[in-house]
PDB file of C-alpha atoms and ligand atoms in Angstrom:
ATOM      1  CA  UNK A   1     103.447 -70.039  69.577  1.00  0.00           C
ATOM      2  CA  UNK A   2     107.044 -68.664  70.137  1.00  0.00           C
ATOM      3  CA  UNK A   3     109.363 -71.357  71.788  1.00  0.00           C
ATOM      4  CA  UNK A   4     110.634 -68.370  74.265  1.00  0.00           C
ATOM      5  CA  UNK A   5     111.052 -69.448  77.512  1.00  0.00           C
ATOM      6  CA  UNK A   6     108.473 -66.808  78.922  1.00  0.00           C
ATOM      7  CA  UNK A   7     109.684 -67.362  82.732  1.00  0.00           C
ATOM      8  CA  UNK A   8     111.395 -64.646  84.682  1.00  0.00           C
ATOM      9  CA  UNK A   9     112.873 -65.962  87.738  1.00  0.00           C
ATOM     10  CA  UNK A  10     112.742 -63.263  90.238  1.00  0.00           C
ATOM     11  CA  UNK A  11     116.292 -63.771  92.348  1.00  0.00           C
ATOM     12  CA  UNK A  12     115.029 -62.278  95.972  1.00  0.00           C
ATOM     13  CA  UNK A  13     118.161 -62.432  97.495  1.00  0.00           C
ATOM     14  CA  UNK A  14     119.887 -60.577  99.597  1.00  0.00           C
ATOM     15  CA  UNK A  15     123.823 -61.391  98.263  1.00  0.00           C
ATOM     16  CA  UNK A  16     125.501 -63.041  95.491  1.00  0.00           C
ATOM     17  CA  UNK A  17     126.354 -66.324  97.088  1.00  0.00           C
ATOM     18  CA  UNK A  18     122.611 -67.085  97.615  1.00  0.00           C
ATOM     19  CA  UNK A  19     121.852 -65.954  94.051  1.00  0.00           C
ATOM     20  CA  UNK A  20     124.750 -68.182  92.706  1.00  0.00           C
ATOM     21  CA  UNK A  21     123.680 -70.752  94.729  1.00  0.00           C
ATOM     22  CA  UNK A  22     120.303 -70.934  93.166  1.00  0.00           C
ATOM     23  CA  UNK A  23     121.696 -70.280  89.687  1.00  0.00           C
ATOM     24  CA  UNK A  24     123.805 -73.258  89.515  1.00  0.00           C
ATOM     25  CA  UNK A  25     120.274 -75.670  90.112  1.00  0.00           C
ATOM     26  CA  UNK A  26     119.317 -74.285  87.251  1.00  0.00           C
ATOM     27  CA  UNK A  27     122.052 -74.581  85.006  1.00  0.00           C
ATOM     28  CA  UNK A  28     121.070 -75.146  81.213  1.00  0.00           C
ATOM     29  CA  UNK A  29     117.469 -73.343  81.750  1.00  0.00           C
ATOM     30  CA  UNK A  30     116.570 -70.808  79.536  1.00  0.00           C
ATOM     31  CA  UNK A  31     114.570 -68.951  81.288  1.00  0.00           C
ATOM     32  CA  UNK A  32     115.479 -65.033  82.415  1.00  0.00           C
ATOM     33  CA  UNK A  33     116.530 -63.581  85.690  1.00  0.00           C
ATOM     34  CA  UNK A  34     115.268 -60.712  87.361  1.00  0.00           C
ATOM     35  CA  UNK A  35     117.375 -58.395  89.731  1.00  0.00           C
ATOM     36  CA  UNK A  36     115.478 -55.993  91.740  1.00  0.00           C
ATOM     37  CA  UNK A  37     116.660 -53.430  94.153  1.00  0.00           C
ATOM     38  CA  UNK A  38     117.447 -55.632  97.246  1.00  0.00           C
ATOM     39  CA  UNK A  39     120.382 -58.097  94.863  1.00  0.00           C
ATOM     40  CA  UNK A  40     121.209 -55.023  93.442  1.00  0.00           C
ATOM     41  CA  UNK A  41     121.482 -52.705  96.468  1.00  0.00           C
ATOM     42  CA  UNK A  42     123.761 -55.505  97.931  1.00  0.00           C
ATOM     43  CA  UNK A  43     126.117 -56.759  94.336  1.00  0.00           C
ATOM     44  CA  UNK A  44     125.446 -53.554  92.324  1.00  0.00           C
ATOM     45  CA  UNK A  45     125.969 -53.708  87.861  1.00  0.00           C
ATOM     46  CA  UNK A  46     128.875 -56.221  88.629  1.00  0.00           C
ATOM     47  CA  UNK A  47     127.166 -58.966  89.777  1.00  0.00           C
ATOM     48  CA  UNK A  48     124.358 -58.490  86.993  1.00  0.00           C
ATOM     49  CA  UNK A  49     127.254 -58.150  84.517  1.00  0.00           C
ATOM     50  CA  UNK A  50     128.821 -61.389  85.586  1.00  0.00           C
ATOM     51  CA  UNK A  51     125.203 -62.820  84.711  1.00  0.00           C
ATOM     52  CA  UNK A  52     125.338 -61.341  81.348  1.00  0.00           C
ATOM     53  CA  UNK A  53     128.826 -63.013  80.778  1.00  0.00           C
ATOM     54  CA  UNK A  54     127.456 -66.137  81.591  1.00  0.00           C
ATOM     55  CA  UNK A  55     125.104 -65.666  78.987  1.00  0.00           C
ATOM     56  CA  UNK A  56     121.729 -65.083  81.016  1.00  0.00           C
ATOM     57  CA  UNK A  57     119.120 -62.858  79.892  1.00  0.00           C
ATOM     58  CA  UNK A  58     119.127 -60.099  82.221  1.00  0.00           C
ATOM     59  CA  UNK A  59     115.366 -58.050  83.504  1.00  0.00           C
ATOM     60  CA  UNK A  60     117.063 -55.182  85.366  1.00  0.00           C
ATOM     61  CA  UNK A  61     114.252 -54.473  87.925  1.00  0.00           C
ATOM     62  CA  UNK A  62     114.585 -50.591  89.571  1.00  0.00           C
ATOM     63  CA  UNK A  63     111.744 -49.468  88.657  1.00  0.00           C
ATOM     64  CA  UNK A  64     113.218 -45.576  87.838  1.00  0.00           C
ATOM     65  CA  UNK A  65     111.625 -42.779  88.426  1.00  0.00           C
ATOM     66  CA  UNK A  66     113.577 -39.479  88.513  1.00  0.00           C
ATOM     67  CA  UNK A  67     113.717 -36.302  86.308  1.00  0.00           C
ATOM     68  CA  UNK A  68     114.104 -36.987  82.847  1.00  0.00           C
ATOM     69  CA  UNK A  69     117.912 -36.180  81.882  1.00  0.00           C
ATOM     70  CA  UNK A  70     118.386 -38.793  84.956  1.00  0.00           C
ATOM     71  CA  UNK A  71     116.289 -41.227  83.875  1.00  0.00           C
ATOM     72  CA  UNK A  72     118.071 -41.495  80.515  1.00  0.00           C
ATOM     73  CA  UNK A  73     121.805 -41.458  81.905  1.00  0.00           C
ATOM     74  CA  UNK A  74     120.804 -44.369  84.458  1.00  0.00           C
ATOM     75  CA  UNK A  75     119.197 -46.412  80.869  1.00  0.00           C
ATOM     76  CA  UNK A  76     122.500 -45.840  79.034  1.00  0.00           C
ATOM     77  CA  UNK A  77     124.529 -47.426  81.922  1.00  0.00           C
ATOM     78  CA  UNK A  78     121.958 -50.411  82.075  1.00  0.00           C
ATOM     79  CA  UNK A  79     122.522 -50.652  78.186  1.00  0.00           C
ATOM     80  CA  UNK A  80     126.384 -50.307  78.903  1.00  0.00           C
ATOM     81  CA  UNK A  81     126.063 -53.697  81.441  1.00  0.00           C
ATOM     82  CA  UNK A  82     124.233 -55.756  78.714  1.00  0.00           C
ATOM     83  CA  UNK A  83     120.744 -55.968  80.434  1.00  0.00           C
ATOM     84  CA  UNK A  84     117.964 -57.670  78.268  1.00  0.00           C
ATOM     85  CA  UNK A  85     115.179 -55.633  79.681  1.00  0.00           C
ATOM     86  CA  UNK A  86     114.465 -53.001  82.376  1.00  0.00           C
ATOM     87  CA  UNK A  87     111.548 -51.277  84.090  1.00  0.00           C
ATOM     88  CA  UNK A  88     110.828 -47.661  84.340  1.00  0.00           C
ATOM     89  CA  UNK A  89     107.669 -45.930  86.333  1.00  0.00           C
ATOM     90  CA  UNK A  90     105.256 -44.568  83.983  1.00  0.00           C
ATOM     91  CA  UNK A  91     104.200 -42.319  86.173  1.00  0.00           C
ATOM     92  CA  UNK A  92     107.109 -40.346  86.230  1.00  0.00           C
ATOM     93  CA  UNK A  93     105.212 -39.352  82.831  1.00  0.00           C
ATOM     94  CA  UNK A  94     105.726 -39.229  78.685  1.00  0.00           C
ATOM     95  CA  UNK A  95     108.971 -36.773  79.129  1.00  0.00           C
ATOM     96  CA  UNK A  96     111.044 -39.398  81.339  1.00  0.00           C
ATOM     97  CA  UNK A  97     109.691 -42.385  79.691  1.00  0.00           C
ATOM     98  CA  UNK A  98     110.937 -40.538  76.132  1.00  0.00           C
ATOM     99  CA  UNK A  99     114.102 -39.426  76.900  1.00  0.00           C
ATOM    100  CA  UNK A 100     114.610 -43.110  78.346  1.00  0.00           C
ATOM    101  CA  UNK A 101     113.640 -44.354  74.699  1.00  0.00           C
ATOM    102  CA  UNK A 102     115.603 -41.888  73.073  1.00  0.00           C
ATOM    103  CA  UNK A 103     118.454 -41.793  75.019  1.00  0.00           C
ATOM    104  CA  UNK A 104     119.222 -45.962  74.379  1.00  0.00           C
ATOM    105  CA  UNK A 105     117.715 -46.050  70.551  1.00  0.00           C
ATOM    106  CA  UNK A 106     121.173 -45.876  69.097  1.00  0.00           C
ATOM    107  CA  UNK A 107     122.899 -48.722  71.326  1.00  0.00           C
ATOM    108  CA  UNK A 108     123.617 -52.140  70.049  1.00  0.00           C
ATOM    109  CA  UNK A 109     121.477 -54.875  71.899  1.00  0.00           C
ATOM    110  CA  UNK A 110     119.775 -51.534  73.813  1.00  0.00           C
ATOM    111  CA  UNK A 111     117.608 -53.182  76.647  1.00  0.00           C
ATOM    112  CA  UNK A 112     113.812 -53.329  76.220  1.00  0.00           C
ATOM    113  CA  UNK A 113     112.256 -51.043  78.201  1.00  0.00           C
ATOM    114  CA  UNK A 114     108.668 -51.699  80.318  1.00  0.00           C
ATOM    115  CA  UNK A 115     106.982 -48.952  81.972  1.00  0.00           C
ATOM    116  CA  UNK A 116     105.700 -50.335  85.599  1.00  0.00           C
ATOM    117  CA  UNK A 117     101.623 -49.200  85.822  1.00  0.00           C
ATOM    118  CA  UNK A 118     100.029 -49.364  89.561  1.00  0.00           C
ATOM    119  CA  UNK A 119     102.187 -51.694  91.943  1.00  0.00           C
ATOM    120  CA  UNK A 120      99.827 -54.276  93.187  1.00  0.00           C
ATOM    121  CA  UNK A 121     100.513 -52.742  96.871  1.00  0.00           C
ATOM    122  CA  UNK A 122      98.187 -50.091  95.860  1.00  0.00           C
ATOM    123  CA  UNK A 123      94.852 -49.905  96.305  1.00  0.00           C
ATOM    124  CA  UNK A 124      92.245 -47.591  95.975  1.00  0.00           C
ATOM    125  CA  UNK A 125      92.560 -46.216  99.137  1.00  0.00           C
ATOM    126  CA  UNK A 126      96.192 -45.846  98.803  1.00  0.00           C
ATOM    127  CA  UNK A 127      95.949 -44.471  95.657  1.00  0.00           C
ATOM    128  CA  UNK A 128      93.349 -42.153  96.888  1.00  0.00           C
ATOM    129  CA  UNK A 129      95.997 -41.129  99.673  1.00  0.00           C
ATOM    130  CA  UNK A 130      98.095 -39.890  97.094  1.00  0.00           C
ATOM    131  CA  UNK A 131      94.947 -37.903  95.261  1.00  0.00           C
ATOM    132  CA  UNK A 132      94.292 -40.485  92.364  1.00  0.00           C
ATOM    133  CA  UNK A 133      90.595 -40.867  92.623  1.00  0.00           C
ATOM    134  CA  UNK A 134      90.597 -42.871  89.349  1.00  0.00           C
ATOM    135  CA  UNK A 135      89.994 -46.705  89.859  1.00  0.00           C
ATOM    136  CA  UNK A 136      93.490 -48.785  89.954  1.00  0.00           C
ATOM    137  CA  UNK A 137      91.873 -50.495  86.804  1.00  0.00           C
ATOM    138  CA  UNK A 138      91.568 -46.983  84.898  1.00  0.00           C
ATOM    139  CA  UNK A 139      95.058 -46.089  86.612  1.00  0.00           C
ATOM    140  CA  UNK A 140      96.728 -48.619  84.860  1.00  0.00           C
ATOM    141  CA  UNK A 141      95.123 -48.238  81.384  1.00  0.00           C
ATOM    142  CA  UNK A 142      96.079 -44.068  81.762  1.00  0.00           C
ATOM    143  CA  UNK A 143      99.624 -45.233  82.536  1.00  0.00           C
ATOM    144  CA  UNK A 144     100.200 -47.269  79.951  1.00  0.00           C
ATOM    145  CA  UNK A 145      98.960 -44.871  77.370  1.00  0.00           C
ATOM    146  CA  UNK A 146     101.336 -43.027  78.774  1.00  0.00           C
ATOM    147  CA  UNK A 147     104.132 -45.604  77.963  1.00  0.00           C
ATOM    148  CA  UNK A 148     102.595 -46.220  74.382  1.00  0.00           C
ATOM    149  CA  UNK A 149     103.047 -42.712  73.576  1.00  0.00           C
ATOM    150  CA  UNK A 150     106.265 -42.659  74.734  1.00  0.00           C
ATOM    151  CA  UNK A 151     107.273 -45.577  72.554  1.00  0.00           C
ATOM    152  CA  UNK A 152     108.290 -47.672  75.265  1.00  0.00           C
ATOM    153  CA  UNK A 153     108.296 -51.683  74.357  1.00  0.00           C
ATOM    154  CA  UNK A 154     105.717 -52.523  77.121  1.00  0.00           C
ATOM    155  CA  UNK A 155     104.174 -52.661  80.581  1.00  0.00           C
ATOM    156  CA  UNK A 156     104.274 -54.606  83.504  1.00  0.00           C
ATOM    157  CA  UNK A 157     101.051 -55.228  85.110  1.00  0.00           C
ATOM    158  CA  UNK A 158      98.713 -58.050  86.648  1.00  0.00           C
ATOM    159  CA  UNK A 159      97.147 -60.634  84.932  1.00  0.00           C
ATOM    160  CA  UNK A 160      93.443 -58.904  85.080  1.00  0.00           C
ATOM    161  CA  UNK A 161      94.509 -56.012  83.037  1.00  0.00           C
ATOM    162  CA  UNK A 162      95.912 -58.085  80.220  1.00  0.00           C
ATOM    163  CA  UNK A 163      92.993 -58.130  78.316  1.00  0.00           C
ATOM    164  CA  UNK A 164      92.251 -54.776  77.975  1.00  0.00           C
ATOM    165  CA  UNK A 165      95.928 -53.792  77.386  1.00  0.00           C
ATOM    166  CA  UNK A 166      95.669 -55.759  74.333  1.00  0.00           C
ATOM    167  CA  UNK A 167      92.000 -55.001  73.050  1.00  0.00           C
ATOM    168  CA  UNK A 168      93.532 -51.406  73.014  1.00  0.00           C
ATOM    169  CA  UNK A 169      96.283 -51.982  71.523  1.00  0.00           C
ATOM    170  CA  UNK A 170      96.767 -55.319  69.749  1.00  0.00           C
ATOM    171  CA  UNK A 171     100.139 -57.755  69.790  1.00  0.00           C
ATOM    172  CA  UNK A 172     102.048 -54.849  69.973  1.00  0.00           C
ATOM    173  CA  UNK A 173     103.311 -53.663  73.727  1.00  0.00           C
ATOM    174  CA  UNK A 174     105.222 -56.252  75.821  1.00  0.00           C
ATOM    175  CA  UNK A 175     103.052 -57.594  78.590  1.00  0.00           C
ATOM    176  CA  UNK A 176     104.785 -58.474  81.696  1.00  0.00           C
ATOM    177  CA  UNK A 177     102.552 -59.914  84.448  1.00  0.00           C
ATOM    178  CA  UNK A 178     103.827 -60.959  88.273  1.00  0.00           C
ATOM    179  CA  UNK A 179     101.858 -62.569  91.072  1.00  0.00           C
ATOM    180  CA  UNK A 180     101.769 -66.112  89.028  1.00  0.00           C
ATOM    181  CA  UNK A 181     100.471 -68.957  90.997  1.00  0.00           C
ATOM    182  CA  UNK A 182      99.693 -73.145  90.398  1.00  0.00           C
ATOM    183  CA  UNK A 183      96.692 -74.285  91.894  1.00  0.00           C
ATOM    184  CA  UNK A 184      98.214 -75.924  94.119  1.00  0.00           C
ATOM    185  CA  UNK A 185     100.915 -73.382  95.102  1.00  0.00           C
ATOM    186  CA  UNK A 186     100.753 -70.970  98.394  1.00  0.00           C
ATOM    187  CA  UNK A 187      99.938 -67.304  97.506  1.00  0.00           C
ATOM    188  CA  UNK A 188     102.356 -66.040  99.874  1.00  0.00           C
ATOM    189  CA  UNK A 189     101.510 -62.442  99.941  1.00  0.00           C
ATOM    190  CA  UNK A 190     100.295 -61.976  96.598  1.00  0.00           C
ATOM    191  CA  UNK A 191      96.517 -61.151  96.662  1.00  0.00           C
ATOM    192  CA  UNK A 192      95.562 -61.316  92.954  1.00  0.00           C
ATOM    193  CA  UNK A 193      97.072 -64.143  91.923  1.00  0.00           C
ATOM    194  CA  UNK A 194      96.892 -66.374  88.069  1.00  0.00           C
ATOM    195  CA  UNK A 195      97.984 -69.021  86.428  1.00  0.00           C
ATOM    196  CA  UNK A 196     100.376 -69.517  83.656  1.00  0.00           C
ATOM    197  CA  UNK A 197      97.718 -70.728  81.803  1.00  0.00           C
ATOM    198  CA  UNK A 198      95.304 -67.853  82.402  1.00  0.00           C
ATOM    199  CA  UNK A 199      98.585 -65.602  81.972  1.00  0.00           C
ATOM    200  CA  UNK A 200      99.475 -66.850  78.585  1.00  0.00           C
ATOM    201  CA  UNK A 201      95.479 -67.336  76.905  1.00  0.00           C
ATOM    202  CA  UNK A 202      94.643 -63.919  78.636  1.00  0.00           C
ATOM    203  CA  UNK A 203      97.669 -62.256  76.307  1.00  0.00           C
ATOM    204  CA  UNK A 204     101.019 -62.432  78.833  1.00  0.00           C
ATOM    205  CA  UNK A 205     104.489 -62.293  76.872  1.00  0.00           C
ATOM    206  CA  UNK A 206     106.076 -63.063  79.989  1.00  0.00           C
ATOM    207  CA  UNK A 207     105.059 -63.991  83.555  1.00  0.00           C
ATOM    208  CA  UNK A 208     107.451 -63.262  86.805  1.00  0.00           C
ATOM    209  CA  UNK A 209     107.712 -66.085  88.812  1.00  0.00           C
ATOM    210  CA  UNK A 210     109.914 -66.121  92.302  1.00  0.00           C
ATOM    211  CA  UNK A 211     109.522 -67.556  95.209  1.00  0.00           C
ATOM    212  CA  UNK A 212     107.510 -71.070  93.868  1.00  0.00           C
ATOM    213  CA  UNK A 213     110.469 -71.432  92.084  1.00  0.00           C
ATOM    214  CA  UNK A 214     113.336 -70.086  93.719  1.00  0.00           C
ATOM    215  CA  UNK A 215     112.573 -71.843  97.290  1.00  0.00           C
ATOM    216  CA  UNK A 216     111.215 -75.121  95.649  1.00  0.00           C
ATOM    217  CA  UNK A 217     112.981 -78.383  96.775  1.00  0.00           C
ATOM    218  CA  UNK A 218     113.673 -79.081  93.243  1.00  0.00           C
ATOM    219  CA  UNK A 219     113.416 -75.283  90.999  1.00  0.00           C
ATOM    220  CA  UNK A 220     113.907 -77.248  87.479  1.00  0.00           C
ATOM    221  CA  UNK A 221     110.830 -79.704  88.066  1.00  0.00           C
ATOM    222  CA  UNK A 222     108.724 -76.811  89.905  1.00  0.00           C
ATOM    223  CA  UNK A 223     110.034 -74.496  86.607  1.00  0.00           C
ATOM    224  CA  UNK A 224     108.535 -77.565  84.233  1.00  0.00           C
ATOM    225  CA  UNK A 225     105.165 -77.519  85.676  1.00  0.00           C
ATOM    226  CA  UNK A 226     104.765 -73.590  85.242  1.00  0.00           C
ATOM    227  CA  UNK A 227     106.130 -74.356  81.102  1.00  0.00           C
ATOM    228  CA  UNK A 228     103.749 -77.248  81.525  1.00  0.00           C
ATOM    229  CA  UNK A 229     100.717 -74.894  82.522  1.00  0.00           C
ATOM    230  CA  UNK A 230     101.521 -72.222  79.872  1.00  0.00           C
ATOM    231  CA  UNK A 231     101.910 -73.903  76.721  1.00  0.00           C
ATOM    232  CA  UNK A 232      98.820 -76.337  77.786  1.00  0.00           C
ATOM    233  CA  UNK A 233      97.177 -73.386  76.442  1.00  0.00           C
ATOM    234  CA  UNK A 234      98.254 -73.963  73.065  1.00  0.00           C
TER     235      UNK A 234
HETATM  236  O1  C5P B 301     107.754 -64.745  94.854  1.00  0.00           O
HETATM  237  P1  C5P B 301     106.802 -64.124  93.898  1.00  0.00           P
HETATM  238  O2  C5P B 301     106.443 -64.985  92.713  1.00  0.00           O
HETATM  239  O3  C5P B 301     105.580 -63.571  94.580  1.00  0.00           O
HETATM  240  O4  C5P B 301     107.675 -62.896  93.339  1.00  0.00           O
HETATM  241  C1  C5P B 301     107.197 -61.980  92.507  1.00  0.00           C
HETATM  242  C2  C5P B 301     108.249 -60.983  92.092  1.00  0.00           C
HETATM  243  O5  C5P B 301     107.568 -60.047  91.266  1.00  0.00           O
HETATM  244  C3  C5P B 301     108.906 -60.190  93.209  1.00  0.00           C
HETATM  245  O6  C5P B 301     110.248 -59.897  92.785  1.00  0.00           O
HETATM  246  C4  C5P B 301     108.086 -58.927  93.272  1.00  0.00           C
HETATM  247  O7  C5P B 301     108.828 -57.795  93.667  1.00  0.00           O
HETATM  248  C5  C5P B 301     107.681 -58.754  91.815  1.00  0.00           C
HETATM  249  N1  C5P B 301     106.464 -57.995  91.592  1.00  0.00           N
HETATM  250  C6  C5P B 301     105.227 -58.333  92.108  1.00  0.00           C
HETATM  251  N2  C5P B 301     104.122 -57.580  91.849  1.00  0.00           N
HETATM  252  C7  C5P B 301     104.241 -56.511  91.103  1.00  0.00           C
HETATM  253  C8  C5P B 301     105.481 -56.163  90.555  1.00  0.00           C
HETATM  254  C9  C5P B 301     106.576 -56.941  90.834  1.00  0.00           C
HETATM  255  O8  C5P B 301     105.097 -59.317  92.810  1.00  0.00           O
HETATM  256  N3  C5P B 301     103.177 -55.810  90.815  1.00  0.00           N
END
C-alpha cells in the first residue's frame, strides 16, 4: 500500500482568515486541501497560490463546465497557480474534457485532472427533470467513459460506484470518493455515506473529508482516526 496521505480536507470556508485559522491546527499534516467555489469566490488563485507556496497539495474544486476552448484556458491558469489536482464536469462531454487534457499535457507539474460524474444532489427524479432517464448508477458509469476516453486521470464519485469503476477499468483512473463518514460520526447532510475503510478495500485513491475534520475539537486526532480506519484495511 502507498504511504500517500489519501485525505482531502475540504476547507468550507467562507474567507481566508477562517481557512488559515484551520490550517495552522494542522501544521505538519500531509494530507491535501480542497478549495471549492465558496473559498475561492471569496480569496480567488491568490489565496490557493499562497497554499501552494507553503508547500500544500492543492485539489482545485470548480467543477468546469463551459465550451471547450474555455475549458482549456481556465486549466492552463490552474496549471499556472501550481494546483495538484482539479475537477472538470464530464458532462460537458469528450470535446471539453480533451481539450482540457490537451491543453495542460505540455506543462511542468500540469495538475491531474478528475472528471466529476452525477453530484450526489441528484437523483433520479432530478435527473429525470433534466431528461436523463438512465439510472444515476448507469449515469455515472456513461460519464466516466466519457472521461476515460478523453484521457482524463480520473473521476470523482461515491463510494458505491467504486467497484464497478474499477472492474471496468482496472488500477488505472483516479478514484475520488466524498461523503466519508466514522461510525460514530454525524452524517450531516450527506445521504450515502462510507467509511474509510469501505472507501479504501472498495478501490478509493482518495476520500474527501470536511466537516468531521475541519469543525472537530481537535482536526489532527479526528484526521488519525480516519488514517486509522483506512489503512486497517491493509
Ligand atoms: O463536510 P463533508 O465531509 O460532508 O464535505 C464534503 C465535501 O465534499 C464538500 O466540500 C462537498 O462539496 C464535497 N462533495 C460532496 N459530494 C459530492 C461531491 C463533492 O460532498 N458528490
Amino acid at each position: 500500500m502507498s504511504d500517500e496521505n489519501p485525505i482531502i480536507v475540504a476547507l468550507d470556508y467562507p474567507n481566508a482568515k477562517q481557512a488559515n485559522e484551520f490550517i495552522q491546527r494542522i501544521q505538519g499534516s500531509s494530507c491535501k486541501l480542497k478549495v471549492g467555489l465558496e473559498l475561492f469566490i471569496a480569496e480567488g488563485p491568490a489565496f490557493v497560490e499562497q497554499l501552494v507556496v507553503q508547500g500544500h497539495q492543492v485539489f482545485l474544486d470548480l467543477k468546469l463546465h463551459d465550451i471547450p476552448n474555455t475549458v482549456a484556458s481556465a486549466c492552463r491558469s490552474a496549471s499556472s497557480l501550481g494546483v495538484w489536482m482539479m475537477t472538470l464536469h464530464a458532462l460537458g462531454g469528450e470535446a471539453m474534457l480533451r481539450a482540457a487534457r490537451e491543453e495542460i499535457s505540455n506543462s511542468v507539474n500540469a495538475p491531474k485532472l478528475v472528471a466529476v460524474t452525477v453530484l450526489t444532489s441528484m437523483d433520479e427524479n432530478e435527473l429525470k427533470g433534466v431528461g436523463i432517464d438512465s439510472s444515476a448508477k448507469d449515469m455515472v458509469m456513461k460519464l466516466a467513459e466519457v472521461a476515460m476516453n478523453a484521457n482524463i486521470d480520473g473521476m470523482v464519485c461515491s463510494v458505491h460506484e467504486v467497484a464497478a469503476i474499477r472492474k471496468k477499468w482496472g488500477e488505472l483512473p483516479l478514484v475520488v470518493t466524498p461523503g466519508i463518514r466514522l461510525q460514530n460520526d454525524r452524517s450531516h447532510d450527506q445521504s450515502r455515506i462510507a467509511s474509510p475503510k469501505q472507501a479504501h478495500d472498495l478501490g478509493s485513491s482518495y476520500i474527501v473529508v470536511g466537516r468531521p475534520i475541519t469543525q472537530a475539537m481537535n482536526p489532527v486526532e479526528a484526521m488519525n482516526q480516519y488514517l486509522d480506519s483506512w489503512s486497517s484495511s491493509a
